[in-house]
XYZ file of C-alpha atoms in Angstrom:
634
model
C -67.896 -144.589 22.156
C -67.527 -140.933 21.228
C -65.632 -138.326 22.835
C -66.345 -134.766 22.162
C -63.702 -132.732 21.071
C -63.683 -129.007 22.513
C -61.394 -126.244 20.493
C -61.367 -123.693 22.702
C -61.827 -122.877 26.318
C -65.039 -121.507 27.086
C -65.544 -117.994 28.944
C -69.049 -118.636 30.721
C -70.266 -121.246 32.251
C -71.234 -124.134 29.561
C -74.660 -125.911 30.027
C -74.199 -128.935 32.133
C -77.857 -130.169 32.795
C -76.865 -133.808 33.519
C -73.339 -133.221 35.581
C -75.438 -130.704 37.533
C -77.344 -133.363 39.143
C -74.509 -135.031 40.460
C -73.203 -134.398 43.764
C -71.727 -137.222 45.231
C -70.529 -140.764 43.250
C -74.338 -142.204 44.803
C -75.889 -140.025 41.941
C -73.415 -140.949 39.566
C -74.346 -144.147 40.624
C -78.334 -143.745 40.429
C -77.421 -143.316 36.435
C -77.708 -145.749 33.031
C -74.635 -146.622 31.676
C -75.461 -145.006 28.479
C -75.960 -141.360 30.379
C -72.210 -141.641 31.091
C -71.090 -140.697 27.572
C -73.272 -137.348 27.706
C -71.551 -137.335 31.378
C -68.078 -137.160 30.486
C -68.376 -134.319 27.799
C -70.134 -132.361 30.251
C -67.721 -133.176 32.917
C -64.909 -132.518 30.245
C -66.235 -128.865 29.099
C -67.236 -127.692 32.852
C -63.716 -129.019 33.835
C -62.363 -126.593 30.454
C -64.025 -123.323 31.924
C -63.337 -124.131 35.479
C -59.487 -124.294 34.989
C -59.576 -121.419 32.825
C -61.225 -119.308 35.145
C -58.816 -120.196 37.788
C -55.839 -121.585 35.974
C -54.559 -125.354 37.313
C -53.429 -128.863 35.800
C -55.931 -129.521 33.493
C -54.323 -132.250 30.788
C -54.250 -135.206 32.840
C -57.398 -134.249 34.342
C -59.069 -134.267 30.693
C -57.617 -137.697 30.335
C -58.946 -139.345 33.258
C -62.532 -138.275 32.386
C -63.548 -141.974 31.769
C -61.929 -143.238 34.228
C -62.892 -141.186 37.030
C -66.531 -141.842 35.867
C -65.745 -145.674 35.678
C -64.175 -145.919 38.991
C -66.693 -144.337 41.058
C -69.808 -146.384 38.998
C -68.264 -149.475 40.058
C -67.013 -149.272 43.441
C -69.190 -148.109 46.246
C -66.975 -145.020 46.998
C -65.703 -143.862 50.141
C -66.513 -146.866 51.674
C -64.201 -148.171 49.084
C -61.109 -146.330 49.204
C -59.964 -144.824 45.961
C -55.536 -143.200 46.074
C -55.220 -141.358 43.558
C -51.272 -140.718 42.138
C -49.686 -136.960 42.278
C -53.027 -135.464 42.003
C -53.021 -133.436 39.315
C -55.648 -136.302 37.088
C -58.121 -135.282 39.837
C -60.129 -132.580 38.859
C -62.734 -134.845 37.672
C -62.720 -136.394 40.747
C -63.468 -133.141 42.733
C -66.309 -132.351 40.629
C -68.330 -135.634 40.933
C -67.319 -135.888 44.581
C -69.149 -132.807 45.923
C -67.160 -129.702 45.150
C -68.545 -128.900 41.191
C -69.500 -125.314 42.613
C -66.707 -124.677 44.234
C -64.463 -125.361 41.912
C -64.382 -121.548 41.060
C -62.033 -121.247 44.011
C -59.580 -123.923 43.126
C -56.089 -122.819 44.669
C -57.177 -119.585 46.224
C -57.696 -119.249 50.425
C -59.972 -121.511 52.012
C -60.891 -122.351 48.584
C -60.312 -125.990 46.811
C -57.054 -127.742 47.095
C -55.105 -128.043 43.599
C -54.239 -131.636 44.833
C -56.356 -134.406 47.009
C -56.524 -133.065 50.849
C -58.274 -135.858 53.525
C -59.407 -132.515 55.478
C -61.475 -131.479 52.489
C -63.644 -134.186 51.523
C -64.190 -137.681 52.792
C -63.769 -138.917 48.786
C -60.199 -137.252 49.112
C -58.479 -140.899 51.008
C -55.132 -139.598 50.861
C -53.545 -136.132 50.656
C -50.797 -136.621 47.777
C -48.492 -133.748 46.088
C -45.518 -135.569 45.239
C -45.834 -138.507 42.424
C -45.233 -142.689 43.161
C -47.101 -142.976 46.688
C -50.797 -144.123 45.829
C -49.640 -147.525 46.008
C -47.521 -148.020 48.454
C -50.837 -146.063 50.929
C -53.028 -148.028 48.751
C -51.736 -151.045 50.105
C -51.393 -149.917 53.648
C -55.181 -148.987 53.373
C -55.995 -152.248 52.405
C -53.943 -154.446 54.668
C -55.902 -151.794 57.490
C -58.878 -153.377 56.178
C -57.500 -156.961 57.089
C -56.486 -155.988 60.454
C -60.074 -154.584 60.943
C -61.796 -157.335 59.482
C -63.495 -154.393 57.056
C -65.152 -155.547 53.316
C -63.881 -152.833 51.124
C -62.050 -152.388 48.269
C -59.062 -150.129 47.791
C -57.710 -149.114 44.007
C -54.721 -147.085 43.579
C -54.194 -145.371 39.883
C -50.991 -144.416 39.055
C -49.743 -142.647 36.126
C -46.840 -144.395 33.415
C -44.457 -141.205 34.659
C -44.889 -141.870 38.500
C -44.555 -145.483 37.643
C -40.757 -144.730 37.352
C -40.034 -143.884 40.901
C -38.271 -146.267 42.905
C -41.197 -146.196 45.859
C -43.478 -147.607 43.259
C -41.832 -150.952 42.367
C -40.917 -151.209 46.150
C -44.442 -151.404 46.888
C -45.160 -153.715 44.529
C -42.409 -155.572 45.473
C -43.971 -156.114 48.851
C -47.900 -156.574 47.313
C -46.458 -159.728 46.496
C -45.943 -161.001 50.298
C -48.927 -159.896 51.326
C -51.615 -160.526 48.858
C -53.861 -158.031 49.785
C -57.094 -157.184 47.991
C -56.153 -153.984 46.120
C -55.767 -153.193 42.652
C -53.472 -151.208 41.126
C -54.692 -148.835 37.827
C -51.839 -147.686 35.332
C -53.054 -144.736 33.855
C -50.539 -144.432 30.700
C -51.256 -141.542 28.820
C -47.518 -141.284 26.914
C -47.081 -144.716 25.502
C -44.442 -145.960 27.677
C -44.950 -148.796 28.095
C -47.350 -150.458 25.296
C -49.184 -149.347 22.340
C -51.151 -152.397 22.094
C -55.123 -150.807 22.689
C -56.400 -153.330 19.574
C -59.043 -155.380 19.784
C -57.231 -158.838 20.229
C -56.366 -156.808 23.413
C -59.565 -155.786 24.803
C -60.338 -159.640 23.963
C -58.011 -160.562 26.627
C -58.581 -158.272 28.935
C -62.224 -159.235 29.386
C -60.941 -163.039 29.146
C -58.036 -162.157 31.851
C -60.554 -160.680 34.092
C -63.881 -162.902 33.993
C -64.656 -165.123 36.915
C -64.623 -168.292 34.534
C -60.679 -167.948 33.480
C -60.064 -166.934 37.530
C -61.979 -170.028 38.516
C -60.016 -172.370 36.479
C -56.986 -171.114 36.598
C -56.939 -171.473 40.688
C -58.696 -174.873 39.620
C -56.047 -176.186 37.939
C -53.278 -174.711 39.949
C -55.278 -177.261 42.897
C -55.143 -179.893 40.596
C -51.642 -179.502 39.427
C -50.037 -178.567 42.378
C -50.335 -182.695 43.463
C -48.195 -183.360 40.520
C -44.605 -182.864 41.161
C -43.066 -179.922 38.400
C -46.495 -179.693 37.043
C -47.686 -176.257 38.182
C -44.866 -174.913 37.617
C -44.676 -175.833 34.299
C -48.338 -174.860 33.561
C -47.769 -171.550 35.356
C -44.634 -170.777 33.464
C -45.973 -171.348 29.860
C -49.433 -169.538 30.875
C -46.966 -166.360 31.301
C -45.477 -166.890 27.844
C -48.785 -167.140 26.332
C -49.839 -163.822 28.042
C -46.183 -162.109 27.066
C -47.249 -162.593 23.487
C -50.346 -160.587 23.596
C -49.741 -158.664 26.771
C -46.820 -156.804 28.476
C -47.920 -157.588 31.961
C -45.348 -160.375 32.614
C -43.077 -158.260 34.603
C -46.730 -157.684 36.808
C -47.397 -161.091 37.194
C -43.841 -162.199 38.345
C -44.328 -159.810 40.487
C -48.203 -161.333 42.366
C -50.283 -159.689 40.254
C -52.847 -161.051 37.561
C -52.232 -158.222 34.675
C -55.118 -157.085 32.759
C -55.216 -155.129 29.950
C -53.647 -152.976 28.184
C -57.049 -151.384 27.580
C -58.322 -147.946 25.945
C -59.139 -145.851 28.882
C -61.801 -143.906 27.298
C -63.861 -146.667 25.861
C -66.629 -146.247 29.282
C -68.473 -149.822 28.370
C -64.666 -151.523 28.311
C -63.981 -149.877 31.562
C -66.854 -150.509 33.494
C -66.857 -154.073 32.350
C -63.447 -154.350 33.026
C -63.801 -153.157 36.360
C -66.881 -154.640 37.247
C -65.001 -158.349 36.492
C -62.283 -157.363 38.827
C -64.063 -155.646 41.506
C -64.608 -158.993 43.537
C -61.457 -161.264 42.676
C -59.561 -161.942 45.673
C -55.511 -160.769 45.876
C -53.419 -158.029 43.908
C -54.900 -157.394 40.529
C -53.322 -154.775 37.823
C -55.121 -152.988 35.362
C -53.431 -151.402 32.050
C -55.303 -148.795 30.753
C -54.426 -146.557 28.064
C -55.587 -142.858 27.639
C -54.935 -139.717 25.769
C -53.287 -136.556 27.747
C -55.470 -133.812 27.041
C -58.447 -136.088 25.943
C -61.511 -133.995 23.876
C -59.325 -130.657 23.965
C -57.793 -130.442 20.548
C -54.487 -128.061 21.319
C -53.963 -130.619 24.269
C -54.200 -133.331 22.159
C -51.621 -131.919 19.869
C -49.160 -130.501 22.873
C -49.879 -132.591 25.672
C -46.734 -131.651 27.269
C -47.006 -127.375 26.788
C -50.611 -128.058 28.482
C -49.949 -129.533 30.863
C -51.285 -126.609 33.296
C -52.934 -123.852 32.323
C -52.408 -119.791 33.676
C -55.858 -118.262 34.509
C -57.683 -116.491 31.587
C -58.061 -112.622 32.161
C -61.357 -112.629 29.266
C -60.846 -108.565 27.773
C -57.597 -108.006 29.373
C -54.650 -108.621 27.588
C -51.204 -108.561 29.027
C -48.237 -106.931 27.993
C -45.763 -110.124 28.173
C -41.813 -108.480 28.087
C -40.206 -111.756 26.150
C -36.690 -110.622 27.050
C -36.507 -110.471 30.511
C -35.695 -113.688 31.855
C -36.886 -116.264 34.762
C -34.354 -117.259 36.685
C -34.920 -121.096 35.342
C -33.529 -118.884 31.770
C -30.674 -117.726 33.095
C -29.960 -121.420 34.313
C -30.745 -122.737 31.410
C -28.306 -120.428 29.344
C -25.969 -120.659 31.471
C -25.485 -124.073 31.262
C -25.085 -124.356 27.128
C -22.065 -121.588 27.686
C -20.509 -123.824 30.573
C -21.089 -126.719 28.101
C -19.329 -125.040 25.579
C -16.074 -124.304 27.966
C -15.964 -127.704 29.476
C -16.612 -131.026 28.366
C -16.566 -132.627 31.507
C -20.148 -130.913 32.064
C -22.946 -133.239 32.157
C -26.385 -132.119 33.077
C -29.426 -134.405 35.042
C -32.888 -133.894 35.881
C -35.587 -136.153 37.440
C -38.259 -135.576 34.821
C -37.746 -131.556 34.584
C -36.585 -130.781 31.422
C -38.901 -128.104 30.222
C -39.574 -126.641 34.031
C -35.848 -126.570 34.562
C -35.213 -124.917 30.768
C -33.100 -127.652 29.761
C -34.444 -127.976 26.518
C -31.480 -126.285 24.177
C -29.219 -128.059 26.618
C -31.159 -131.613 25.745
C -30.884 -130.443 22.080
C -27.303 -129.142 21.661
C -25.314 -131.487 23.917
C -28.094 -134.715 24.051
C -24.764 -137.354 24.737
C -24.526 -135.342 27.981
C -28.170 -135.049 29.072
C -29.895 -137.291 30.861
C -33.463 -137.184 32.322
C -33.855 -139.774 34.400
C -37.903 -139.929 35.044
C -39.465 -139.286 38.407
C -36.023 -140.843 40.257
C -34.661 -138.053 42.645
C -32.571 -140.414 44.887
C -31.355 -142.030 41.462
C -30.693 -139.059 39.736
C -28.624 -137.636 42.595
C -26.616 -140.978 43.392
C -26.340 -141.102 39.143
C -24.568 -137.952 39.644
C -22.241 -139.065 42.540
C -21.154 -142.275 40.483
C -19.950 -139.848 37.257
C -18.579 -137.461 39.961
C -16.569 -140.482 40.911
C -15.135 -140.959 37.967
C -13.984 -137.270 36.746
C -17.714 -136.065 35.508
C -18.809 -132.644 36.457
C -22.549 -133.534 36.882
C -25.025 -130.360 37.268
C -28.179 -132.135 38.864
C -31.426 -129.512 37.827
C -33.936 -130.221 40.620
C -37.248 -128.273 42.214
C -36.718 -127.811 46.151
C -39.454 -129.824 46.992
C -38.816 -132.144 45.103
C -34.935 -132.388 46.374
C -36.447 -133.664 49.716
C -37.301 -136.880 48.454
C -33.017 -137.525 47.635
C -31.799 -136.426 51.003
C -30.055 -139.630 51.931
C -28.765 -139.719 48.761
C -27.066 -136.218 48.796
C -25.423 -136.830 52.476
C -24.167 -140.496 52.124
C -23.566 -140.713 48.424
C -22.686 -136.708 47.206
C -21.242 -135.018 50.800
C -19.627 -137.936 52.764
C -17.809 -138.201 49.726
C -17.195 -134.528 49.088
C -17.855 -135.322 45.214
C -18.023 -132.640 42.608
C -21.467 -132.101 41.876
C -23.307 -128.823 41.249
C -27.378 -128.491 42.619
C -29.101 -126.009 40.662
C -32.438 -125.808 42.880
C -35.087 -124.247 41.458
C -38.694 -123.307 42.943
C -37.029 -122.558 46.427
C -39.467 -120.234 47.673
C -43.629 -119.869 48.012
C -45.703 -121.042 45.259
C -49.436 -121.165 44.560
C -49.842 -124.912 44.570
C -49.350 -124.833 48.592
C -47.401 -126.925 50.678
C -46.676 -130.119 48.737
C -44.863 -127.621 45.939
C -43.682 -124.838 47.919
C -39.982 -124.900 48.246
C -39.132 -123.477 51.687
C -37.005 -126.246 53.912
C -34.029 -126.439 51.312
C -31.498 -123.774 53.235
C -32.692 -125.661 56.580
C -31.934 -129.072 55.572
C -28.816 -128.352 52.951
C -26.904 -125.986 55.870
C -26.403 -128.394 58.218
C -24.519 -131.046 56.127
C -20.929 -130.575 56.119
C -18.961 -130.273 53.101
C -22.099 -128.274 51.601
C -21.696 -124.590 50.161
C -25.117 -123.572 50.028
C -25.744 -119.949 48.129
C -28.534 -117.776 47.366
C -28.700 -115.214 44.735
C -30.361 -111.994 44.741
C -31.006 -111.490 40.887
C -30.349 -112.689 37.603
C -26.743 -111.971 37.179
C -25.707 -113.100 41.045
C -27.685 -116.825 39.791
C -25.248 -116.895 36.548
C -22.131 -115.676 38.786
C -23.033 -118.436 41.670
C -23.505 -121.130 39.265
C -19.987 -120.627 37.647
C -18.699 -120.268 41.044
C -20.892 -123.518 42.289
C -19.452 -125.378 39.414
C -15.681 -124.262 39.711
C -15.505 -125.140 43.712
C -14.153 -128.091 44.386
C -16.875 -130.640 46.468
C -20.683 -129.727 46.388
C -22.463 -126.756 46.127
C -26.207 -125.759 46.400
C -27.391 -122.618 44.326
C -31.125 -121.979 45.463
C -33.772 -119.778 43.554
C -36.683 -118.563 42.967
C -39.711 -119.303 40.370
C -40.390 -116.538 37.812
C -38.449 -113.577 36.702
C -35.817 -111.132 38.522
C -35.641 -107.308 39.243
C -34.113 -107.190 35.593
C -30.289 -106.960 36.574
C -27.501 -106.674 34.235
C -26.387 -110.267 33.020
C -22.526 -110.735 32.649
C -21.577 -112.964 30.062
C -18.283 -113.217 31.767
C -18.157 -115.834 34.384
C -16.379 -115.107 37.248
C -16.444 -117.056 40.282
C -17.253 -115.264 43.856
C -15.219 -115.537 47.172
C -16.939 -118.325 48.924
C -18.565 -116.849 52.086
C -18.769 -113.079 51.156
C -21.635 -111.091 51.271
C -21.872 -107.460 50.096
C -22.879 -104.583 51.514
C -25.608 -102.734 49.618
C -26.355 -100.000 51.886
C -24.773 -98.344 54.988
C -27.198 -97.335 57.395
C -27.454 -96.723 61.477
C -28.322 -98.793 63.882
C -30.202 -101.643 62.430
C -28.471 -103.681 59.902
C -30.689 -105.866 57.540
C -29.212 -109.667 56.685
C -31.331 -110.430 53.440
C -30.748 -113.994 51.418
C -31.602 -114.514 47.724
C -34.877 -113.502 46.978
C -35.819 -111.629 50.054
C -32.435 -108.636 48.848
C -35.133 -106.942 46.557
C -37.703 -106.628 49.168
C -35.655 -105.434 52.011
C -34.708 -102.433 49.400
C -37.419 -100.233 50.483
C -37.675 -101.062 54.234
C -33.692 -100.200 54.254
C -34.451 -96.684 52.993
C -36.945 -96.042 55.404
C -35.386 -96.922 57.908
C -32.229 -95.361 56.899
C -30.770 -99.475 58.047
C -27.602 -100.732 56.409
C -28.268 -103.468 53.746
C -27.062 -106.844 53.189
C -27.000 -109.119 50.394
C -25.723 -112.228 52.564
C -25.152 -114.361 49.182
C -23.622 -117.127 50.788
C -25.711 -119.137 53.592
C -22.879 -121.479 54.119
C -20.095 -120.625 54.823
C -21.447 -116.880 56.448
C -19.847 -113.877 56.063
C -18.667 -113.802 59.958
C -15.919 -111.478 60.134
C -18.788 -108.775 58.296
C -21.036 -110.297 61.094
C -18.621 -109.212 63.437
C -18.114 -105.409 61.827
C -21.658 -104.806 61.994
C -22.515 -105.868 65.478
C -20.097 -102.957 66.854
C -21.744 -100.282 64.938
C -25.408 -101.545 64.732
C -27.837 -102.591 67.766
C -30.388 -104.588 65.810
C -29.923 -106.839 63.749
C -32.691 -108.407 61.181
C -32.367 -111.661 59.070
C -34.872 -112.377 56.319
C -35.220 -115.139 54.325
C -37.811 -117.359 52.197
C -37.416 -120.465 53.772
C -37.951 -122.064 57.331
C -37.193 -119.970 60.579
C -36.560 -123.049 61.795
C -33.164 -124.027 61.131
C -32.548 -121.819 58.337
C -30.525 -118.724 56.958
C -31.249 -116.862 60.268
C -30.605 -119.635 62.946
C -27.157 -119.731 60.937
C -26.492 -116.159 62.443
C -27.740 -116.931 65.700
C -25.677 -119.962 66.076
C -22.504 -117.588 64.913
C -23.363 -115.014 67.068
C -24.065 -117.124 70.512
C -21.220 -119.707 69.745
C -19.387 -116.003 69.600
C -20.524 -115.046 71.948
C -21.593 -112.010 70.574
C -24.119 -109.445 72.951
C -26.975 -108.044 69.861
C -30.569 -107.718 69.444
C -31.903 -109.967 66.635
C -34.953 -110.376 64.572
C -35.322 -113.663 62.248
C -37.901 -113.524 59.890
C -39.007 -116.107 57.103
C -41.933 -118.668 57.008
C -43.149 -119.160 60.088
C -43.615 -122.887 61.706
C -46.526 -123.741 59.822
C -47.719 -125.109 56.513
C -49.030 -122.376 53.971
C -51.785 -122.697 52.084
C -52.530 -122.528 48.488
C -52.961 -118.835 47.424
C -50.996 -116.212 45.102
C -47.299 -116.421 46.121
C -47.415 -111.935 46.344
C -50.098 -113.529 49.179
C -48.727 -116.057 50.818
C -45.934 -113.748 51.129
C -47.845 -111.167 53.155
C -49.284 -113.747 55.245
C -45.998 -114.772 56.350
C -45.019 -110.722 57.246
C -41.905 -110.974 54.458
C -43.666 -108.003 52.292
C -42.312 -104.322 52.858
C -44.793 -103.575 55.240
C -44.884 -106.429 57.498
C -40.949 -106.145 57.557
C -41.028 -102.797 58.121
C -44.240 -103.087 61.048
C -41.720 -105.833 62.584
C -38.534 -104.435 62.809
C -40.791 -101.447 64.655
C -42.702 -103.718 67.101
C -39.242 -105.636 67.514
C -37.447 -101.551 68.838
C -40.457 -100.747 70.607
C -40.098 -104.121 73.054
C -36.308 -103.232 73.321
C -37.254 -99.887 74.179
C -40.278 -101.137 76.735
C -37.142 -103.465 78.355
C -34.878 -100.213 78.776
C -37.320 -99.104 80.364
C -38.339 -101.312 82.459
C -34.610 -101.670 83.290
């Protein structure tokens, strides 16, 4: 076993004669074991210059290498169903399965999918974005295969990190009821949970696995189970004698038989492994242990910082401005000063320390930090209990990645009308597609009561908003954007806003322009075309009504726009204000229409959804020349 190790990223294609004959898992297949080796360093330095032409999750990807090739040698794959966890490990798995050339065109239009898709490719069994699913569809596959009377295998592999969820143990909670033919793969690439890869280990997990210890184990259970207490006290001192040399009891209390842990890029212990399992009846668990990053040596060292990587522009170097901030910055400065003036201040994450910029929080105030894994419901009813008890938590969470603790943030945080501040970052577009994009968050936050819900317009509105988020008394939801700001002004006073008051930015004639957080900036421009009055709404709950009300007597159309849902969002606020006041006014919502948008640039994604200057601007027109056409007509 020898893994090449690659130093740098390579800027033309490498030479891959051996990976280039592989197009589906059958040719992987059609190969001798000992080819595999040569296989994975090709696989690993094609899947180098692929990423860094496009730019992508690469470090898990590079640590999977093995056991991607592994997987597919063993089981007859895609009549075997393989669920693979998150999806960003399975890059590998696109290139063996049929889509090495177009790889080039990972996350651009009608290109390849950043994560698994079941529309793409008949290897891709399960379409997966968010982490801690692939068993709990894993298992559903398989008891299909019951139902159906199929033959087939189905393996789920799941990373340590997604092993944290909730929805993980609960589906191998209920494994245990069912004893379905599945097994589970724990890909741990951070330690977690052993560190155990010796060889006394490998020993046992080839013992654990072979048909001869399976055979007499369910032997002897036959035999003891006639003798009153006698299983149960063979059964029960078998799992000692495994807890001393393995850390699977917790697995097999739970139905499984626990193999492992073993090293994850050792290809003969793999396939072995795998090939022992691959026909034992019920839930079996395999540990396997690999390296984040494997065969790239800056991974290696900084796993965590490459995690993804931004496309290479080969001769073309940017000018990077350090100073201006992201908005995730200005959070995460924001948060050390309102540390420093109150005590009370505790901050939480579900596993987004460094994508949130917690890190100097984690480091200056690590008593009141607390990142709680890949546990949104937990980390949001974890909140609610310190709220209880005087605590002012600050919960740091992605949009997306906020759906998955709804429940949790209307019957534990807003029924309760608890003290807790939700700084929601990614809320808009964003190049990964649909599983990332953060654009339902105003739609599902508005309509809770109790909930103030705001969204700024730059960098010094986000610092202003989370001061006044954090001061209100009961919850409050301050939504923004990935990536940097027009470059406002930051105070480094805090001063909280009047709840519900928007500000006018421009006075104009007849149409008046109702722009929410991100969307203020690009509405600039259309507003001085159009010579339209310009409004940064700030606040999407409460509204602004009585300036609803002002401009509805001195404009005639009036134009919401917004980076989230049409459906129930920012705009539908107005229009409920404005019917329930019954309030006679033309009206043109724009946002993201009722669809799911694909994976592309975010400056694209945004023209395909008409919220650039010029499809604003070409809307607003179309919208007066129907008005006009209905005058008329009249």
């Amino acid at each position: 076993m020898s893994t090449q190790t690659f130093t740098q990223i390579p800027l033309t294609r490498p030479d891959t004669p051996l990976l280039d004959t592989i197009n589906s898992p059958a040719d992987l297949r059609l190969l001798e074991k000992q080819q595999l080796e040569q296989l994975s360093d090709e696989l690993r330095i094609f899947l180098l210059y692929t990423v860094g032409q496009t730019g992508g999750h690469f470090g898990a990807g590079l640590g999977v290498v093995e056991l991607t090739l592994a997987v597919h040698f063993v089981f007859q794959t895609p009549h075997d169903k393989l669920v693979w966890d998150v999806g960003h490990q399975t890059y590998p798995h696109k290139i063996i399965c049929g889509r090495r050339e177009q790889m080039g065109k990972l996350r651009q239009p009608g290109g390849i999918a950043p994560f698994p898709v079941r529309t793409e490719n008949e290897f891709d069994t399960f379409g997966v974005g968010h982490s801690s699913t692939s068993i709990s569809a894993a298992l559903g596959m398989a008891l299909a295969a019951q139902i159906n009377q199929t033959r087939q295998r189905t393996v789920a592999i799941i990373g340590d990190g997604a092993m944290t969820a909730g929805m993980a143990f609960e589906a191998l909670n209920h494994i245990a009821d069912t004893n379905a033919n599945l097994l589970v793969i724990l890909n741990d690439n951070a330690m977690s949970i052993s560190q155990n890869v010796g060889g006394l280990a490998k020993y046992f997990a080839r013992i654990l696995s072979s048909r001869l210890y399976i055979s007499m184990r369910e032997g002897s259970k036959k035999i003891l189970s006639r003798i009153p207490h006698a299983w149960e006290f063979a059964r029960r001192t078998e799992e000692h004698m495994k807890g001393m040399v393995v850390p699977g009891t917790l697995f097999d209390e739970l139905g499984f038989n626990y193999i492992g842990p073993i090293n994850g890029h050792d290809l003969d212990a793999l396939i072995s492994t795998l090939e022992n399992i691959k026909d034992l009846e019920g839930p079996q668990f395999l540990h396997v242990i690999t390296q984040k990053g494997k065969g790239y040596g800056p991974a290696e060292l900084a796993p965590v910082g490459t995690h993804s990587l931004s496309k290479i522009e080969a001769n073309k170097p940017k000018a990077i401005n350090h100073e201006a901030p992201t908005y995730s910055n200005v959070f995460g400065k924001w948060l050390c000063d309102m540390a420093e003036a109150e005590p009370q201040l505790v901050a939480i994450t579900p596993a987004m320390e460094e994508g949130s910029d917690l890190v100097a929080f984690a480091k200056k105030f690590p008593t009141r930090y607390h990142d709680v894994a890949i546990a949104e419901q937990h980390a949001v009813t974890l909140a609610a209990g310190m709220a209880c008890q005087g605590i002012k938590p600050v919960v740091a969470i992605y949009s997306t990645f906020l759906q998955r603790a709804y429940d949790q943030l209307i019957h534990d945080v807003a029924i309760q009308d608890l003290n807790i501040t939700f700084a929601i970052d990614r809320a808009c577009l964003l190049e990964d597609g649909p599983t990332h994009s953060g654009v339902f968050d105003l739609s599902f936050l508005r309509c809770i009561p109790n909930m103030i819900v705001m969204a700024p317009s730059d960098e010094n509105e986000t610092r202003q908003m989370l001061y006044t988020g954090f001061t209100h008394d009961g919850p409050a939801a301050i939504r923004y954007p990935r990536g940097k700001g027009p470059g406002a002004t930051i105070d480094s006073t805090m001063q909280a806003l009047t709840i519900g008051k928007a500000r006018i930015l421009r006075e104009g004639s007849e149409i008046a322009l109702l722009a929410f957080g991100s969307m203020v900036q690009t509405a600039r421009a259309v507003a001085d075309t159009l010579d339209a009055t310009l409004v940064d709404m700030r606040f999407v709950k409460p509204l602004d009504e009585r300036l609803i009300l002002r401009l509805v007597k001195d404009h005639n159309l009036m134009v919401t726009i917004e980076e989230n849902s049409l459906q129930g969002g920012a705009g539908s606020a107005v229009n409920e204000f404005l019917n329930q006041a019954r309030l006679d006014i033309s009206v043109l919502n724009l946002g993201i229409p009722d669809r799911f948008i694909s994976q592309d640039k975010p400056a694209n994604m945004i023209q395909a959804c008409g919220l650039d200057e010029i499809g604003i601007f070409n809307a607003i027109r179309q919208s007066q020349s129907s008005l006009n056409d209905l005058f008329i007509s009249k």
